[in-house]
PDB file of C-alpha atoms and ligand atoms in Angstrom:
ATOM      1  CA  MET A   1      57.452-141.973  67.287  1.00 98.00           C
ATOM      2  CA  LYS A   2      56.213-145.092  65.516  1.00 98.00           C
ATOM      3  CA  PHE A   3      55.362-145.069  61.796  1.00 98.00           C
ATOM      4  CA  PHE A   4      52.276-146.907  60.591  1.00 98.00           C
ATOM      5  CA  ILE A   5      51.049-146.920  57.011  1.00 98.00           C
ATOM      6  CA  ASP A   6      47.391-146.020  56.484  1.00 98.00           C
ATOM      7  CA  THR A   7      46.327-148.221  53.594  1.00 97.00           C
ATOM      8  CA  ALA A   8      45.065-151.667  52.647  1.00 97.00           C
ATOM      9  CA  ASN A   9      47.113-151.641  49.429  1.00 98.00           C
ATOM     10  CA  LEU A  10      49.600-154.520  49.590  1.00 98.00           C
ATOM     11  CA  ALA A  11      52.107-152.987  47.141  1.00 98.00           C
ATOM     12  CA  GLN A  12      52.255-149.767  49.183  1.00 98.00           C
ATOM     13  CA  ILE A  13      52.553-151.710  52.436  1.00 98.00           C
ATOM     14  CA  LYS A  14      55.450-153.680  50.931  1.00 98.00           C
ATOM     15  CA  GLU A  15      57.182-150.512  49.688  1.00 98.00           C
ATOM     16  CA  ALA A  16      56.962-148.867  53.138  1.00 98.00           C
ATOM     17  CA  ASN A  17      57.979-152.077  54.896  1.00 98.00           C
ATOM     18  CA  ASP A  18      61.003-152.459  52.623  1.00 98.00           C
ATOM     19  CA  LEU A  19      62.268-149.092  53.914  1.00 97.00           C
ATOM     20  CA  GLY A  20      62.751-150.848  57.244  1.00 97.00           C
ATOM     21  CA  ILE A  21      60.997-148.138  59.251  1.00 96.00           C
ATOM     22  CA  LEU A  22      57.441-149.481  59.379  1.00 98.00           C
ATOM     23  CA  ASP A  23      55.942-150.300  62.791  1.00 98.00           C
ATOM     24  CA  GLY A  24      52.392-151.200  61.801  1.00 98.00           C
ATOM     25  CA  VAL A  25      49.389-150.724  59.520  1.00 98.00           C
ATOM     26  CA  THR A  26      45.979-149.111  59.913  1.00 98.00           C
ATOM     27  CA  THR A  27      43.005-149.827  57.694  1.00 95.00           C
ATOM     28  CA  ASN A  28      39.387-148.758  57.672  1.00 93.00           C
ATOM     29  CA  PRO A  29      36.320-149.840  55.673  1.00 92.00           C
ATOM     30  CA  SER A  30      36.907-147.086  53.088  1.00 93.00           C
ATOM     31  CA  LEU A  31      40.506-148.204  52.514  1.00 94.00           C
ATOM     32  CA  MET A  32      39.440-151.868  52.233  1.00 94.00           C
ATOM     33  CA  ALA A  33      36.684-150.957  49.747  1.00 92.00           C
ATOM     34  CA  LYS A  34      39.224-148.967  47.694  1.00 94.00           C
ATOM     35  CA  GLU A  35      41.166-152.216  47.140  1.00 95.00           C
ATOM     36  CA  GLY A  36      38.025-153.904  45.824  1.00 94.00           C
ATOM     37  CA  ILE A  37      37.984-156.515  48.579  1.00 92.00           C
ATOM     38  CA  LYS A  38      34.543-158.110  48.834  1.00 89.00           C
ATOM     39  CA  GLY A  39      33.058-160.610  51.294  1.00 91.00           C
ATOM     40  CA  THR A  40      33.959-161.585  54.852  1.00 91.00           C
ATOM     41  CA  GLU A  41      36.331-164.374  53.816  1.00 93.00           C
ATOM     42  CA  ALA A  42      38.296-162.064  51.504  1.00 94.00           C
ATOM     43  CA  VAL A  43      38.475-159.351  54.166  1.00 94.00           C
ATOM     44  CA  MET A  44      39.756-161.812  56.783  1.00 95.00           C
ATOM     45  CA  GLN A  45      42.327-163.195  54.337  1.00 96.00           C
ATOM     46  CA  HIS A  46      43.480-159.676  53.496  1.00 97.00           C
ATOM     47  CA  TYR A  47      44.094-158.864  57.175  1.00 97.00           C
ATOM     48  CA  LYS A  48      45.971-162.156  57.558  1.00 97.00           C
ATOM     49  CA  THR A  49      48.174-161.323  54.552  1.00 98.00           C
ATOM     50  CA  ILE A  50      48.982-157.881  55.998  1.00 98.00           C
ATOM     51  CA  CYS A  51      49.832-159.433  59.376  1.00 98.00           C
ATOM     52  CA  GLU A  52      52.200-161.850  57.664  1.00 97.00           C
ATOM     53  CA  MET A  53      53.888-158.985  55.758  1.00 97.00           C
ATOM     54  CA  VAL A  54      54.449-156.535  58.616  1.00 98.00           C
ATOM     55  CA  ASN A  55      55.735-157.304  62.079  1.00 97.00           C
ATOM     56  CA  GLY A  56      53.706-154.787  64.105  1.00 98.00           C
ATOM     57  CA  ASP A  57      50.235-153.760  65.171  1.00 98.00           C
ATOM     58  CA  ILE A  58      47.609-154.056  62.427  1.00 98.00           C
ATOM     59  CA  SER A  59      44.324-152.204  62.981  1.00 98.00           C
ATOM     60  CA  ALA A  60      41.209-153.948  61.655  1.00 97.00           C
ATOM     61  CA  GLU A  61      37.963-152.010  61.993  1.00 97.00           C
ATOM     62  CA  VAL A  62      34.599-153.356  63.127  1.00 97.00           C
ATOM     63  CA  ILE A  63      31.491-152.319  61.218  1.00 96.00           C
ATOM     64  CA  SER A  64      28.939-153.102  63.936  1.00 97.00           C
ATOM     65  CA  THR A  65      27.642-150.215  66.030  1.00 98.00           C
ATOM     66  CA  ASP A  66      26.032-152.112  68.941  1.00 98.00           C
ATOM     67  CA  PHE A  67      27.948-153.551  71.902  1.00 98.00           C
ATOM     68  CA  ASP A  68      27.202-157.223  71.194  1.00 98.00           C
ATOM     69  CA  GLY A  69      28.002-156.856  67.506  1.00 98.00           C
ATOM     70  CA  ILE A  70      31.256-154.962  68.117  1.00 98.00           C
ATOM     71  CA  VAL A  71      32.428-157.545  70.664  1.00 98.00           C
ATOM     72  CA  ALA A  72      31.492-160.494  68.429  1.00 98.00           C
ATOM     73  CA  GLU A  73      33.229-158.946  65.418  1.00 97.00           C
ATOM     74  CA  GLY A  74      36.263-157.899  67.449  1.00 98.00           C
ATOM     75  CA  LYS A  75      36.728-161.431  68.800  1.00 98.00           C
ATOM     76  CA  ILE A  76      36.752-162.806  65.236  1.00 97.00           C
ATOM     77  CA  LEU A  77      39.220-160.128  64.073  1.00 97.00           C
ATOM     78  CA  ALA A  78      41.511-160.637  67.084  1.00 98.00           C
ATOM     79  CA  ALA A  79      41.616-164.387  66.365  1.00 97.00           C
ATOM     80  CA  ILE A  80      43.144-163.780  62.905  1.00 97.00           C
ATOM     81  CA  HIS A  81      46.609-162.943  64.301  1.00 97.00           C
ATOM     82  CA  PRO A  82      48.128-161.847  67.636  1.00 97.00           C
ATOM     83  CA  ASN A  83      49.089-158.475  66.100  1.00 97.00           C
ATOM     84  CA  ILE A  84      45.513-157.484  65.247  1.00 98.00           C
ATOM     85  CA  VAL A  85      44.262-154.348  67.014  1.00 98.00           C
ATOM     86  CA  VAL A  86      40.474-154.032  66.970  1.00 98.00           C
ATOM     87  CA  LYS A  87      39.506-150.603  65.653  1.00 98.00           C
ATOM     88  CA  VAL A  88      36.310-149.329  67.261  1.00 98.00           C
ATOM     89  CA  PRO A  89      34.427-146.087  66.527  1.00 98.00           C
ATOM     90  CA  MET A  90      34.085-143.372  69.175  1.00 98.00           C
ATOM     91  CA  ILE A  91      30.454-143.994  70.048  1.00 98.00           C
ATOM     92  CA  LYS A  92      28.762-144.967  73.332  1.00 98.00           C
ATOM     93  CA  GLU A  93      28.543-148.650  72.437  1.00 98.00           C
ATOM     94  CA  GLY A  94      32.117-148.478  71.196  1.00 98.00           C
ATOM     95  CA  ILE A  95      33.389-147.227  74.552  1.00 98.00           C
ATOM     96  CA  LYS A  96      31.561-150.079  76.336  1.00 98.00           C
ATOM     97  CA  ALA A  97      33.122-152.543  73.901  1.00 98.00           C
ATOM     98  CA  ILE A  98      36.616-151.056  74.313  1.00 98.00           C
ATOM     99  CA  LYS A  99      36.303-151.567  78.079  1.00 98.00           C
ATOM    100  CA  TRP A 100      35.248-155.177  77.432  1.00 98.00           C
ATOM    101  CA  PHE A 101      38.211-155.740  75.077  1.00 98.00           C
ATOM    102  CA  THR A 102      40.578-154.141  77.618  1.00 98.00           C
ATOM    103  CA  ASP A 103      39.299-156.451  80.362  1.00 98.00           C
ATOM    104  CA  ASN A 104      39.758-159.432  78.046  1.00 98.00           C
ATOM    105  CA  GLY A 105      43.285-158.643  76.852  1.00 98.00           C
ATOM    106  CA  ILE A 106      42.388-157.516  73.320  1.00 98.00           C
ATOM    107  CA  LYS A 107      44.148-154.411  71.972  1.00 98.00           C
ATOM    108  CA  THR A 108      41.994-151.579  70.614  1.00 98.00           C
ATOM    109  CA  ASN A 109      42.259-148.449  68.497  1.00 98.00           C
ATOM    110  CA  CYS A 110      39.477-145.942  69.164  1.00 98.00           C
ATOM    111  CA  THR A 111      38.875-144.219  65.842  1.00 98.00           C
ATOM    112  CA  LEU A 112      37.102-141.054  64.673  1.00 98.00           C
ATOM    113  CA  ILE A 113      38.486-138.908  67.494  1.00 98.00           C
ATOM    114  CA  PHE A 114      37.884-135.192  66.991  1.00 98.00           C
ATOM    115  CA  SER A 115      38.073-133.765  70.529  1.00 98.00           C
ATOM    116  CA  ALA A 116      40.090-134.012  73.737  1.00 98.00           C
ATOM    117  CA  GLY A 117      36.968-135.131  75.602  1.00 98.00           C
ATOM    118  CA  GLN A 118      36.611-138.140  73.321  1.00 98.00           C
ATOM    119  CA  ALA A 119      40.294-138.952  73.829  1.00 98.00           C
ATOM    120  CA  ILE A 120      39.870-138.852  77.635  1.00 98.00           C
ATOM    121  CA  LEU A 121      36.896-141.227  77.474  1.00 98.00           C
ATOM    122  CA  ALA A 122      38.737-143.685  75.217  1.00 98.00           C
ATOM    123  CA  ALA A 123      41.744-143.648  77.563  1.00 98.00           C
ATOM    124  CA  LYS A 124      39.472-144.243  80.583  1.00 98.00           C
ATOM    125  CA  ALA A 125      38.080-147.319  78.789  1.00 98.00           C
ATOM    126  CA  GLY A 126      41.665-148.552  78.337  1.00 98.00           C
ATOM    127  CA  ALA A 127      42.076-148.106  74.578  1.00 98.00           C
ATOM    128  CA  THR A 128      45.551-149.076  73.382  1.00 98.00           C
ATOM    129  CA  TYR A 129      45.448-146.252  70.809  1.00 98.00           C
ATOM    130  CA  VAL A 130      43.279-143.199  70.076  1.00 98.00           C
ATOM    131  CA  SER A 131      43.132-141.942  66.503  1.00 98.00           C
ATOM    132  CA  PRO A 132      42.569-138.190  66.164  1.00 98.00           C
ATOM    133  CA  PHE A 133      41.864-137.394  62.472  1.00 98.00           C
ATOM    134  CA  ILE A 134      44.020-134.348  62.033  1.00 98.00           C
ATOM    135  CA  GLY A 135      43.543-133.790  58.285  1.00 98.00           C
ATOM    136  CA  ARG A 136      39.777-133.823  58.608  1.00 98.00           C
ATOM    137  CA  ILE A 137      40.006-131.383  61.535  1.00 98.00           C
ATOM    138  CA  ASP A 138      42.113-129.048  59.374  1.00 98.00           C
ATOM    139  CA  ASP A 139      39.526-129.422  56.586  1.00 97.00           C
ATOM    140  CA  SER A 140      36.813-128.238  58.973  1.00 97.00           C
ATOM    141  CA  GLY A 141      38.718-125.047  59.787  1.00 97.00           C
ATOM    142  CA  TRP A 142      40.309-126.149  63.077  1.00 97.00           C
ATOM    143  CA  ASP A 143      43.886-127.145  63.883  1.00 98.00           C
ATOM    144  CA  GLY A 144      44.423-130.911  63.966  1.00 98.00           C
ATOM    145  CA  VAL A 145      47.985-130.729  65.281  1.00 98.00           C
ATOM    146  CA  GLU A 146      46.796-128.554  68.166  1.00 98.00           C
ATOM    147  CA  LEU A 147      44.468-131.382  69.213  1.00 98.00           C
ATOM    148  CA  ILE A 148      47.408-133.817  69.236  1.00 98.00           C
ATOM    149  CA  ALA A 149      49.327-131.453  71.535  1.00 98.00           C
ATOM    150  CA  GLN A 150      46.295-131.022  73.809  1.00 98.00           C
ATOM    151  CA  ILE A 151      45.732-134.771  74.148  1.00 98.00           C
ATOM    152  CA  ALA A 152      49.470-135.378  74.719  1.00 98.00           C
ATOM    153  CA  ASN A 153      49.434-132.800  77.517  1.00 98.00           C
ATOM    154  CA  ILE A 154      46.336-134.290  79.161  1.00 98.00           C
ATOM    155  CA  TYR A 155      47.647-137.864  78.939  1.00 98.00           C
ATOM    156  CA  ALA A 156      50.985-136.789  80.461  1.00 98.00           C
ATOM    157  CA  ILE A 157      49.296-134.929  83.347  1.00 98.00           C
ATOM    158  CA  GLN A 158      46.861-137.767  84.021  1.00 98.00           C
ATOM    159  CA  GLY A 159      49.267-140.647  83.423  1.00 98.00           C
ATOM    160  CA  PHE A 160      47.082-142.317  80.776  1.00 98.00           C
ATOM    161  CA  LYS A 161      48.914-145.129  78.978  1.00 98.00           C
ATOM    162  CA  THR A 162      46.839-144.898  75.765  1.00 98.00           C
ATOM    163  CA  GLU A 163      49.015-144.071  72.764  1.00 98.00           C
ATOM    164  CA  ILE A 164      48.158-141.144  70.500  1.00 98.00           C
ATOM    165  CA  LEU A 165      47.962-142.364  66.912  1.00 98.00           C
ATOM    166  CA  ALA A 166      47.755-139.325  64.640  1.00 98.00           C
ATOM    167  CA  ALA A 167      45.571-140.273  61.657  1.00 98.00           C
ATOM    168  CA  SER A 168      44.226-138.571  58.541  1.00 98.00           C
ATOM    169  CA  ILE A 169      47.757-137.395  57.745  1.00 98.00           C
ATOM    170  CA  ARG A 170      47.860-135.519  54.456  1.00 97.00           C
ATOM    171  CA  ASN A 171      51.515-134.542  53.963  1.00 97.00           C
ATOM    172  CA  ALA A 172      55.066-134.780  55.300  1.00 97.00           C
ATOM    173  CA  LEU A 173      54.722-131.560  57.334  1.00 97.00           C
ATOM    174  CA  HIS A 174      51.822-133.129  59.252  1.00 98.00           C
ATOM    175  CA  ILE A 175      54.208-135.919  60.313  1.00 98.00           C
ATOM    176  CA  VAL A 176      56.841-133.439  61.522  1.00 98.00           C
ATOM    177  CA  LYS A 177      54.246-131.360  63.392  1.00 98.00           C
ATOM    178  CA  CYS A 178      52.728-134.471  65.009  1.00 98.00           C
ATOM    179  CA  ALA A 179      56.206-135.552  66.159  1.00 98.00           C
ATOM    180  CA  GLU A 180      56.691-132.113  67.741  1.00 98.00           C
ATOM    181  CA  ALA A 181      53.237-132.215  69.332  1.00 98.00           C
ATOM    182  CA  GLY A 182      53.889-135.516  71.114  1.00 98.00           C
ATOM    183  CA  ALA A 183      52.138-138.128  68.947  1.00 98.00           C
ATOM    184  CA  ASP A 184      53.243-141.679  69.791  1.00 98.00           C
ATOM    185  CA  VAL A 185      52.403-142.912  66.294  1.00 98.00           C
ATOM    186  CA  CYS A 186      51.684-141.359  62.902  1.00 98.00           C
ATOM    187  CA  THR A 187      49.688-143.409  60.441  1.00 98.00           C
ATOM    188  CA  CYS A 188      50.427-142.058  57.002  1.00 98.00           C
ATOM    189  CA  PRO A 189      49.735-142.586  53.337  1.00 98.00           C
ATOM    190  CA  LEU A 190      52.865-143.795  51.509  1.00 98.00           C
ATOM    191  CA  ASP A 191      53.248-140.428  49.721  1.00 98.00           C
ATOM    192  CA  SER A 192      53.515-138.568  53.028  1.00 98.00           C
ATOM    193  CA  ILE A 193      56.201-140.954  54.291  1.00 97.00           C
ATOM    194  CA  LEU A 194      58.173-140.625  51.060  1.00 97.00           C
ATOM    195  CA  GLY A 195      57.668-136.838  51.235  1.00 97.00           C
ATOM    196  CA  LEU A 196      59.941-136.819  54.289  1.00 98.00           C
ATOM    197  CA  LEU A 197      62.839-137.793  52.024  1.00 97.00           C
ATOM    198  CA  LYS A 198      62.563-134.739  49.845  1.00 96.00           C
ATOM    199  CA  HIS A 199      64.570-131.525  49.924  1.00 97.00           C
ATOM    200  CA  PRO A 200      65.766-129.693  46.797  1.00 97.00           C
ATOM    201  CA  LEU A 201      69.139-128.931  48.398  1.00 98.00           C
ATOM    202  CA  THR A 202      69.667-132.676  48.918  1.00 98.00           C
ATOM    203  CA  ASP A 203      69.102-133.266  45.194  1.00 97.00           C
ATOM    204  CA  ILE A 204      71.364-130.360  44.191  1.00 98.00           C
ATOM    205  CA  GLY A 205      74.042-131.433  46.689  1.00 98.00           C
ATOM    206  CA  LEU A 206      74.007-135.041  45.537  1.00 98.00           C
ATOM    207  CA  ALA A 207      74.196-134.059  41.872  1.00 98.00           C
ATOM    208  CA  LYS A 208      77.284-131.932  42.667  1.00 98.00           C
ATOM    209  CA  PHE A 209      78.945-134.715  44.676  1.00 98.00           C
ATOM    210  CA  LEU A 210      78.369-137.207  41.852  1.00 98.00           C
ATOM    211  CA  GLU A 211      79.662-134.705  39.286  1.00 97.00           C
ATOM    212  CA  ASP A 212      82.809-134.031  41.356  1.00 97.00           C
ATOM    213  CA  ALA A 213      83.310-137.753  41.933  1.00 97.00           C
ATOM    214  CA  LYS A 214      83.858-138.162  38.185  1.00 96.00           C
ATOM    215  CA  LYS A 215      87.017-136.024  38.609  1.00 96.00           C
ATOM    216  CA  PHE A 216      88.756-138.719  40.590  1.00 92.00           C
ATOM    217  CA  ALA A 217      87.009-141.811  39.238  1.00 81.00           C
TER     218      ALA A 217
HETATM  219  O1  G3P B 301      43.155-143.596  59.596  1.00 80.71           O
HETATM  220  C1  G3P B 301      42.112-142.712  59.301  1.00 80.71           C
HETATM  221  C2  G3P B 301      42.372-142.089  58.003  1.00 80.71           C
HETATM  222  O2  G3P B 301      42.439-143.073  57.023  1.00 80.71           O
HETATM  223  C3  G3P B 301      41.434-141.042  57.541  1.00 80.71           C
HETATM  224  O3  G3P B 301      42.130-140.360  56.573  1.00 80.71           O
HETATM  225  O4  G3P B 301      42.454-138.955  54.629  1.00 80.71           O
HETATM  226  O5  G3P B 301      40.315-140.251  54.921  1.00 80.71           O
HETATM  227  O6  G3P B 301      40.799-138.276  56.351  1.00 80.71           O
HETATM  228  P1  G3P B 301      41.371-139.406  55.561  1.00 80.71           P
END
């Protein structure tokens, strides 16, 4: 399973990248706004900076909702760097645009996936990735991880090549459960990645080893 970080914060991207386990980055308009980035030039420069920091797929989201607008925006985003993946919302015009990008060799991430039906449609259009939002599904009283497992099963039966990118990850357990359920990628906040490190018995065990090491130092 690949690890992406789900942020536009450069310090957090650097910290995750320095671990040596980072395979890519996902952003969205909310995450870009959180960093206070304003204006098209600044947004483009920010994506370029991220691409230069991390050697992997970098999702950059369109904000148009009509076919012509999505395609025009996606072409500009894709021209920033070969690692850019154009992130397109799961809407009718988005599916048409994903098919266009697929036919023209541009990688896509179909975002805002909340059902298996949506994931099938995105795969039919040739999306490189689908992004089921598992935390938001949990918030609405359903089981996000179950959707990952369902999509993984369907893609395996049907031979779809689209990768399942589990998004809206809220904690380390989500990452473990997504790995079990067959996600190809987890895109995570830094805290959730670092949460994987933690176990109280590791801390207690290390403290004891270091204490005992003093006996023969
Ligand atoms: O990648 C999508 C993700 O950022 C959504 O996460 O926490 O806003 O539901 P969240």
